[in-house]
C-alpha positions as a LaTeX table, in Angstrom:
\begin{tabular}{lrrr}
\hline
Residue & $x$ (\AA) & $y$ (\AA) & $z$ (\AA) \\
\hline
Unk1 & 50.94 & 113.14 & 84.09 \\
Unk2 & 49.52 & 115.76 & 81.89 \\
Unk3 & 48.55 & 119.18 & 83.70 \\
Unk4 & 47.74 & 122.49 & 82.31 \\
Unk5 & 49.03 & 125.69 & 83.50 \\
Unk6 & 47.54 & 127.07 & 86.08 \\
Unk7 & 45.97 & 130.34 & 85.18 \\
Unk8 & 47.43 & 132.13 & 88.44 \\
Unk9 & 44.56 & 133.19 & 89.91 \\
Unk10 & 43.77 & 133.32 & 93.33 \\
Unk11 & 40.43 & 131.91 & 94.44 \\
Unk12 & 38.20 & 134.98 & 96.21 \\
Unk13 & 41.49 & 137.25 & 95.82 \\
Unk14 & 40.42 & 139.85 & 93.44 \\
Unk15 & 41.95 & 143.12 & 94.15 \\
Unk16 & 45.67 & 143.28 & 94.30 \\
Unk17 & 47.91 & 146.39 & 95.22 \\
Unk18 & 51.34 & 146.79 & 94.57 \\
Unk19 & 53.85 & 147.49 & 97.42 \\
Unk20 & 57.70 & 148.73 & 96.63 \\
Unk21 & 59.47 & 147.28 & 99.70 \\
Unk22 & 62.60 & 149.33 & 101.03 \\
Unk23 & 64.87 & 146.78 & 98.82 \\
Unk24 & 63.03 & 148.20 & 95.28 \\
Unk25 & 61.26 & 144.80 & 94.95 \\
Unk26 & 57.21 & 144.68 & 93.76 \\
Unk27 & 55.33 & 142.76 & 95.76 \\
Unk28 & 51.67 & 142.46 & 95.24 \\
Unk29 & 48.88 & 142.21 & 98.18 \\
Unk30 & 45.20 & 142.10 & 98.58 \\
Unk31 & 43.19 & 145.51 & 98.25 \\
Unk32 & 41.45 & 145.33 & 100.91 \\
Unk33 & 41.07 & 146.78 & 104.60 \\
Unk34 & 41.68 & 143.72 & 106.36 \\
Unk35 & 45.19 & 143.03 & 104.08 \\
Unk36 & 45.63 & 146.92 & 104.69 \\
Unk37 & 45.39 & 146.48 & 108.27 \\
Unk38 & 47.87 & 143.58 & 108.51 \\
Unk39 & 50.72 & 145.07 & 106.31 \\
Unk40 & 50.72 & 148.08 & 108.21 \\
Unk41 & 50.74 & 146.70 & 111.78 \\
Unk42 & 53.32 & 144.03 & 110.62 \\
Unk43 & 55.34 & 146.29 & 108.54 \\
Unk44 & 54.82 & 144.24 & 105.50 \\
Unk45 & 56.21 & 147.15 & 103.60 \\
Unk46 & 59.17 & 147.75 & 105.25 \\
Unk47 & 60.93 & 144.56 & 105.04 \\
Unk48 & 64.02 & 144.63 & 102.84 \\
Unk49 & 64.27 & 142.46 & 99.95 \\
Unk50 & 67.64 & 140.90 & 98.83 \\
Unk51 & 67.48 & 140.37 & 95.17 \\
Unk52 & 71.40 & 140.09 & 94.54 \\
Unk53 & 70.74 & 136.49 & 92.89 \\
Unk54 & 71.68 & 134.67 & 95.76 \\
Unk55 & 69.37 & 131.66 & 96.92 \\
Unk56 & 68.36 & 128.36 & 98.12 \\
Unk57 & 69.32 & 125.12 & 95.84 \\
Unk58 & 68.69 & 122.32 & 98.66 \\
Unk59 & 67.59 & 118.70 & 97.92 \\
Unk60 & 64.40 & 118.75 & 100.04 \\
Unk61 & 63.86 & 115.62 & 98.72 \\
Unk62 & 65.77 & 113.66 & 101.33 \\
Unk63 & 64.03 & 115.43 & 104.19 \\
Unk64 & 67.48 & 116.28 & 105.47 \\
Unk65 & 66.52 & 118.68 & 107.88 \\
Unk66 & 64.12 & 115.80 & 110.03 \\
Unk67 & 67.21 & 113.91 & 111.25 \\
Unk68 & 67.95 & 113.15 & 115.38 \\
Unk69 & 66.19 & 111.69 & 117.80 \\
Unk70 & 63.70 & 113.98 & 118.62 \\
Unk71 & 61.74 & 113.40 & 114.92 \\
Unk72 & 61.61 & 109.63 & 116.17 \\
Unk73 & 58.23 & 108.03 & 115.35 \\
Unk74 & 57.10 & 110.45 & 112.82 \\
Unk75 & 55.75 & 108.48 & 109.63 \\
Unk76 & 55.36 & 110.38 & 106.14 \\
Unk77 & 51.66 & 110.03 & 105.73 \\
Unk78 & 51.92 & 112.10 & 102.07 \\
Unk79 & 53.65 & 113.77 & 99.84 \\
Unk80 & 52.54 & 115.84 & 97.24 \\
Unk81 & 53.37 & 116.02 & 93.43 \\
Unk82 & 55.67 & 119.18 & 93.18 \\
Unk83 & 53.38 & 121.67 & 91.19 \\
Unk84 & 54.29 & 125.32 & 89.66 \\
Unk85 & 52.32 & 128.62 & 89.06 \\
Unk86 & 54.11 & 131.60 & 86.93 \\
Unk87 & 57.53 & 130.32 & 87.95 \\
Unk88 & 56.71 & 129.71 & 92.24 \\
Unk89 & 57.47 & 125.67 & 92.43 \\
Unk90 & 55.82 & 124.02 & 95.81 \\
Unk91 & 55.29 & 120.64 & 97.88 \\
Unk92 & 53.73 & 119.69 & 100.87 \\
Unk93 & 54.94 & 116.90 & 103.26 \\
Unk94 & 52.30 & 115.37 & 105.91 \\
Unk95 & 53.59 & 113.57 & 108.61 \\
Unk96 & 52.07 & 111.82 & 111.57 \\
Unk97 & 52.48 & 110.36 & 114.98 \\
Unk98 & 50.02 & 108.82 & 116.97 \\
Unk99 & 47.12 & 111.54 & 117.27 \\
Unk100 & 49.94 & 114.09 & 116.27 \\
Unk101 & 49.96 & 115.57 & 112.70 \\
Unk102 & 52.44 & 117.89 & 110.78 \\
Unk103 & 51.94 & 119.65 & 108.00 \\
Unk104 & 55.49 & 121.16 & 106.17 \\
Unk105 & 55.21 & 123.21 & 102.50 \\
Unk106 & 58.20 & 124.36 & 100.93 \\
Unk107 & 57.72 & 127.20 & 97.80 \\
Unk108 & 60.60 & 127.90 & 96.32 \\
Unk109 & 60.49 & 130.50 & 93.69 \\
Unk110 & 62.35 & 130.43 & 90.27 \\
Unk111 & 61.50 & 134.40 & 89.18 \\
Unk112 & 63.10 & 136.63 & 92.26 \\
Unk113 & 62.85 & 136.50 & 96.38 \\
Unk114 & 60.18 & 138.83 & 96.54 \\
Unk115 & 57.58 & 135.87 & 94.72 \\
Unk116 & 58.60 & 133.96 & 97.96 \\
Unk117 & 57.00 & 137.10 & 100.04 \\
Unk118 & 54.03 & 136.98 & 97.87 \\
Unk119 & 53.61 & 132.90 & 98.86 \\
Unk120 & 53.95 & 133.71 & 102.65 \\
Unk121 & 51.25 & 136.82 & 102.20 \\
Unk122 & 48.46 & 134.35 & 100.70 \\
Unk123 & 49.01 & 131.85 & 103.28 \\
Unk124 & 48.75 & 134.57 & 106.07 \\
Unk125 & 46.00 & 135.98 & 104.19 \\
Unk126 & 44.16 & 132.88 & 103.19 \\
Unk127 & 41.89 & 132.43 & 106.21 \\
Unk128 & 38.12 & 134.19 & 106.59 \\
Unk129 & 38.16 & 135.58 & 110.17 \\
Unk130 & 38.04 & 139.29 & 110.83 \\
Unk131 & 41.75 & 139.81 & 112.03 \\
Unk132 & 44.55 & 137.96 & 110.31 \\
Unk133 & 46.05 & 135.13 & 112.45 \\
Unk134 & 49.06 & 135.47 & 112.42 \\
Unk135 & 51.43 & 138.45 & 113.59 \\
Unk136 & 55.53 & 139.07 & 113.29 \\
Unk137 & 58.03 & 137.67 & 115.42 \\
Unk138 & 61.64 & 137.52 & 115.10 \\
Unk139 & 64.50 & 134.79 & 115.29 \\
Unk140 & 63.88 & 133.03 & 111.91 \\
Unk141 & 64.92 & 133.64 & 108.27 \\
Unk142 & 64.33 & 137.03 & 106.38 \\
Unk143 & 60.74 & 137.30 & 107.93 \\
Unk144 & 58.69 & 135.52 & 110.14 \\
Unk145 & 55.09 & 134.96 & 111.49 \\
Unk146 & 53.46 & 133.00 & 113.81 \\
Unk147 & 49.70 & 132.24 & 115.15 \\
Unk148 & 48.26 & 134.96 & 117.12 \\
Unk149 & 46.52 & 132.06 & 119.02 \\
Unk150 & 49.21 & 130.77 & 121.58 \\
Unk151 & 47.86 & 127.41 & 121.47 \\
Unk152 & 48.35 & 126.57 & 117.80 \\
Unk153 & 52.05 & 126.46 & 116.92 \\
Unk154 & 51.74 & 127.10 & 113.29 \\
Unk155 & 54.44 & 129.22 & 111.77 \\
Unk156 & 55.45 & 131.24 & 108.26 \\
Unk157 & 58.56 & 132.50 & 106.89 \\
Unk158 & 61.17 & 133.14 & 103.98 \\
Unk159 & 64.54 & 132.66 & 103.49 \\
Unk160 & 65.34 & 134.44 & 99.98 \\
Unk161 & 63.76 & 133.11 & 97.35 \\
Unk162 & 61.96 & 130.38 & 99.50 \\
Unk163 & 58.48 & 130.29 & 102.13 \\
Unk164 & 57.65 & 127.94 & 104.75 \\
Unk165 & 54.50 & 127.04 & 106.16 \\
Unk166 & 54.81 & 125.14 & 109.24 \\
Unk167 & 51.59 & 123.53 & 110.81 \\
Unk168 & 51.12 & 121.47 & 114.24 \\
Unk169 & 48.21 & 119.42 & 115.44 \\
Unk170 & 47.23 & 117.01 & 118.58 \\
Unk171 & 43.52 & 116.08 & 119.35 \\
Unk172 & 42.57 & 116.41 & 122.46 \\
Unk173 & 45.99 & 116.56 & 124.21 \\
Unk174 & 48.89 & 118.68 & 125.24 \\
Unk175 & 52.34 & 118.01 & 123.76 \\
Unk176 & 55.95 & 119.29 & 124.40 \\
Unk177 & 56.48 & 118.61 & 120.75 \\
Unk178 & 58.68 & 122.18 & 119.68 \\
Unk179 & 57.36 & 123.36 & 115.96 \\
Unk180 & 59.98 & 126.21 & 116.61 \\
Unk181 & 62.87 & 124.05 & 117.02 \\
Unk182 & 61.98 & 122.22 & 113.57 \\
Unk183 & 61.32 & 125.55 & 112.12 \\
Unk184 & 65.13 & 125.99 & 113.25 \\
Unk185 & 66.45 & 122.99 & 111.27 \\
Unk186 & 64.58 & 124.00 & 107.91 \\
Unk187 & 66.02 & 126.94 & 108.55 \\
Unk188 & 70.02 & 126.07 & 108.97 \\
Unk189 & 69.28 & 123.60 & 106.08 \\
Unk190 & 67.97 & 126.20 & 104.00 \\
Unk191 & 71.40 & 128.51 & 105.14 \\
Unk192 & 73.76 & 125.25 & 104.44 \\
Unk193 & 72.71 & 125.24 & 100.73 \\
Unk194 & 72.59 & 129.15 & 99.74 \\
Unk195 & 74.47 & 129.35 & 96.59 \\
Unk196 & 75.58 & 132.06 & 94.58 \\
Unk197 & 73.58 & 132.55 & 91.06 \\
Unk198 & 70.39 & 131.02 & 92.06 \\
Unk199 & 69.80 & 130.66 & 88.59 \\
Unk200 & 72.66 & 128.76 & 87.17 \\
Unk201 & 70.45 & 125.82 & 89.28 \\
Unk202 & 67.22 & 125.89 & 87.56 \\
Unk203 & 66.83 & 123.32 & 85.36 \\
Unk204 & 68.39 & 123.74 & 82.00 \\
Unk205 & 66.29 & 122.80 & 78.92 \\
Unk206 & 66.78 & 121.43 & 75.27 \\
Unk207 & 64.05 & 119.95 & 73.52 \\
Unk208 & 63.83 & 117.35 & 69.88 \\
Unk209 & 61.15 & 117.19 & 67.55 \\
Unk210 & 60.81 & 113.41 & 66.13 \\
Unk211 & 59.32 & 114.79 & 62.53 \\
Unk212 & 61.63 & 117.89 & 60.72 \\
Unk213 & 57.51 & 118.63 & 58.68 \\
Unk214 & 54.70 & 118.02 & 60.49 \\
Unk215 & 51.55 & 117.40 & 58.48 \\
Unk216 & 47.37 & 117.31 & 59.94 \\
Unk217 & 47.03 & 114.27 & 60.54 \\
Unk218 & 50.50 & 113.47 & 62.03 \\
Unk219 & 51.37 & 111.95 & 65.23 \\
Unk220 & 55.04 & 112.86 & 66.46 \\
Unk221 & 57.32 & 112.89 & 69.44 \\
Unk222 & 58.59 & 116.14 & 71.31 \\
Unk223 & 61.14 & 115.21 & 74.15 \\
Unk224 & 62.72 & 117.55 & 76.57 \\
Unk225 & 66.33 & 117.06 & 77.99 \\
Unk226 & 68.04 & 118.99 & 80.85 \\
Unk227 & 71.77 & 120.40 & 80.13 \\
Unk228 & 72.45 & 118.47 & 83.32 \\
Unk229 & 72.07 & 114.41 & 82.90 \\
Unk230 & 69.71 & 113.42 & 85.18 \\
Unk231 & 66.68 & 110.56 & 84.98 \\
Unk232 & 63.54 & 111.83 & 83.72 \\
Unk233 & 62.32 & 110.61 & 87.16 \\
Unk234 & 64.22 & 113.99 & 88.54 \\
Unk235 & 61.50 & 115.79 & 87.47 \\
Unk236 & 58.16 & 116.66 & 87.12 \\
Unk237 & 56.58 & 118.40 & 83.69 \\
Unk238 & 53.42 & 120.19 & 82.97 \\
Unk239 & 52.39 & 121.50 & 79.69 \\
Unk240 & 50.11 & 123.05 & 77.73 \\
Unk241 & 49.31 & 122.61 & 74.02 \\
Unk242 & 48.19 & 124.90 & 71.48 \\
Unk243 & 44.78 & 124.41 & 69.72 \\
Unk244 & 46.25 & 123.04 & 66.66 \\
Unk245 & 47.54 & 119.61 & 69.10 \\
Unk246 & 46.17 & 116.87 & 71.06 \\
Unk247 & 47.92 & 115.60 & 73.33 \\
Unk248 & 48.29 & 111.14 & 72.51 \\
Unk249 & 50.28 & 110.24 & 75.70 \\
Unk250 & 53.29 & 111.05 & 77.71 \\
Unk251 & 56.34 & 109.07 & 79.33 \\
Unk252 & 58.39 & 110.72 & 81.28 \\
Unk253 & 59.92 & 114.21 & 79.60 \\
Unk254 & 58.86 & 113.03 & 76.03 \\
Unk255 & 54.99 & 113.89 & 74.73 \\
Unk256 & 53.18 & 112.04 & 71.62 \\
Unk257 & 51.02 & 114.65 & 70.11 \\
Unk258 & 49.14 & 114.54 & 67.02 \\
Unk259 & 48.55 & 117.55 & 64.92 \\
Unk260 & 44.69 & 118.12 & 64.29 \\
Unk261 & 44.75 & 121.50 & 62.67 \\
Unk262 & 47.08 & 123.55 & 59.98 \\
Unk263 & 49.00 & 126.51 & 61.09 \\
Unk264 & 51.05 & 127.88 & 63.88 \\
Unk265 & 51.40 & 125.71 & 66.84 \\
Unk266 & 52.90 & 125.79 & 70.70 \\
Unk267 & 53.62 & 123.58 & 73.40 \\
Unk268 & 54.28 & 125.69 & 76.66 \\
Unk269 & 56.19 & 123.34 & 79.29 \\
Unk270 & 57.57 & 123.78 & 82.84 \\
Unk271 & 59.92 & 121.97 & 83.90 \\
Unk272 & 60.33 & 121.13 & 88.29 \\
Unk273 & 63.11 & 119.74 & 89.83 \\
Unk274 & 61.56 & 117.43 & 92.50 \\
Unk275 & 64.93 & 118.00 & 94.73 \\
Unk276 & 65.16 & 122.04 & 94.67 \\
Unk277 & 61.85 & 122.88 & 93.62 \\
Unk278 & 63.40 & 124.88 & 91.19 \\
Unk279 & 61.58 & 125.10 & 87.71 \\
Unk280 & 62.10 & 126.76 & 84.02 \\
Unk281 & 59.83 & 127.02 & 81.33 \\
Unk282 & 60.07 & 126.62 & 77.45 \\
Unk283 & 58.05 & 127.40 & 74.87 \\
Unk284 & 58.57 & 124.80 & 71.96 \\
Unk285 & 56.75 & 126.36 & 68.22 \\
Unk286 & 56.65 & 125.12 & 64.91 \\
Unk287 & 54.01 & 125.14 & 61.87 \\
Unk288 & 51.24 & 122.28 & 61.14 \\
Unk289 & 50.96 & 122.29 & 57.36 \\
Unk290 & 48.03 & 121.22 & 55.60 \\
Unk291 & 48.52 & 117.53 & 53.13 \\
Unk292 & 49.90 & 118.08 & 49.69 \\
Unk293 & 51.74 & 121.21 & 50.59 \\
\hline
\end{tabular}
């Protein structure tokens, strides 16, 4: 699968302001009133901010935290490709049963805890009515929201470097079905697998040229390998290529390029583990030169 790098931006989030929380971390909001409003009355600002390089490395893969009896009868409907902006890895699990639906997204962030604030903000942010809809509550992680509507039982929160964003649906009909009770699991199986040195578990990256001079005209290999063994499978990789490349195919962690234009040339790749969510990124460079030289 070949994807280019997401620019970053936010659609219809164009001001940003820059918040110091009370742990020194920079955490960037919306410059707006209604953002204003909310980060005031939910003391966005004043929530401490633990970056002492300590954070989650789970497998959330296996869905570990969905075990028991009461998650009987609930059927993955889809799961999404992981995918990764400026170093913030996510995926999103839909489940259903019957006319219930759930909706679980995990963003775990390779660059610092306070990225994981910034994921919860644009969820809590990304709606259109007047007042935010969600407020604080307590009982769950480093910071927690739910729905200001006591009907829905959608909920948001981090744990160090990782958000949640919990959703709940039923047509038509009451449930006892607890979202706060599954918000509990994620959040003792985020707790079971906090490790020390959050980074020594992002994936570790070496990478081979198949040509030592590359020509116009050429077509060669560039494969990636992790420090770790692990199938190619593991992961998922997205890349972007300089000017002076087209990309010819890729399999797995190796890409067939062909070089189209002399000079300097880059290939920018991330790298996601589909089991942490963790991700790295290298920058692979090396010259195109022009036939006869």
């Amino acid at each position: 699968m070949h994807r280019l790098l997401s620019s970053g931006a936010i659609i219809g989030l164009i001001f940003i302001v820059c918040i110091i929380t009370e742990g020194g971390s920079t955490v960037s909001y919306l410059n707006d009133a209604r953002a204003k409003d909310f980060i005031s009355k939910e003391g966005i600002d004043k929530i401490h901010i633990a970056d002492d390089n300590y954070g989650v490395a789970a497998d959330w893969s296996t869905l570990g935290f969905m075990t028991g009896l009461k998650y009987s009868g609930w059927l993955i409907d889809n799961v999404s490709d992981p995918s990764e902006r400026d170093s913030i890895a996510s995926c999103l699990w839909r489940f259903k049963r019957g006319e219930e639906k759930l909706r679980i997204e995990i963003i775990a962030s390779s660059k610092g805890n306070a990225a994981a604030l910034n994921s919860l903000m644009e969820f809590a942010l990304g709606t259109t009515s007047m007042e935010v809809p969600f407020k604080k509550a307590e009982g769950l992680g480093d910071y927690y929201l739910v729905s200001r509507n006591a009907t829905l039982r959608d909920r948001l929160w981090i744990y160090r470097n990782v958000c949640f964003d919990l959703r709940y649906s039923k047509k038509n009909e009451t449930s006892d079905f607890d979202t706060f009770a599954l918000a509990k699991d994620i959040q003792a199986y985020a707790e079971k697998h906090l490790v020390r040195n959050i980074s020594d578990y992002y994936p570790r990256i070496t990478h081979n040229i198949s040509l030592k001079k590359i020509y116009v005209g050429d077509t060669f290999d560039i494969t990636l390998s992790m420090a770790v063994e692990s199938p190619a499978s593991n992961y998922v990789m997205e890349l972007k290529l300089g000017e002076t490349l087209d990309l010819v195919s890729q399999d797995g962690l190796t890409i067939r390029v062909k070089a189209i234009q002399p000079g300097p040339a880059e290939v920018k790749f991330v790298v996601i583990d589909r089991k942490t969510l963790l991700s790295s990124e290298k920058t692979v460079k090396f010259d195109v030169l022009e036939k006869g030289r």
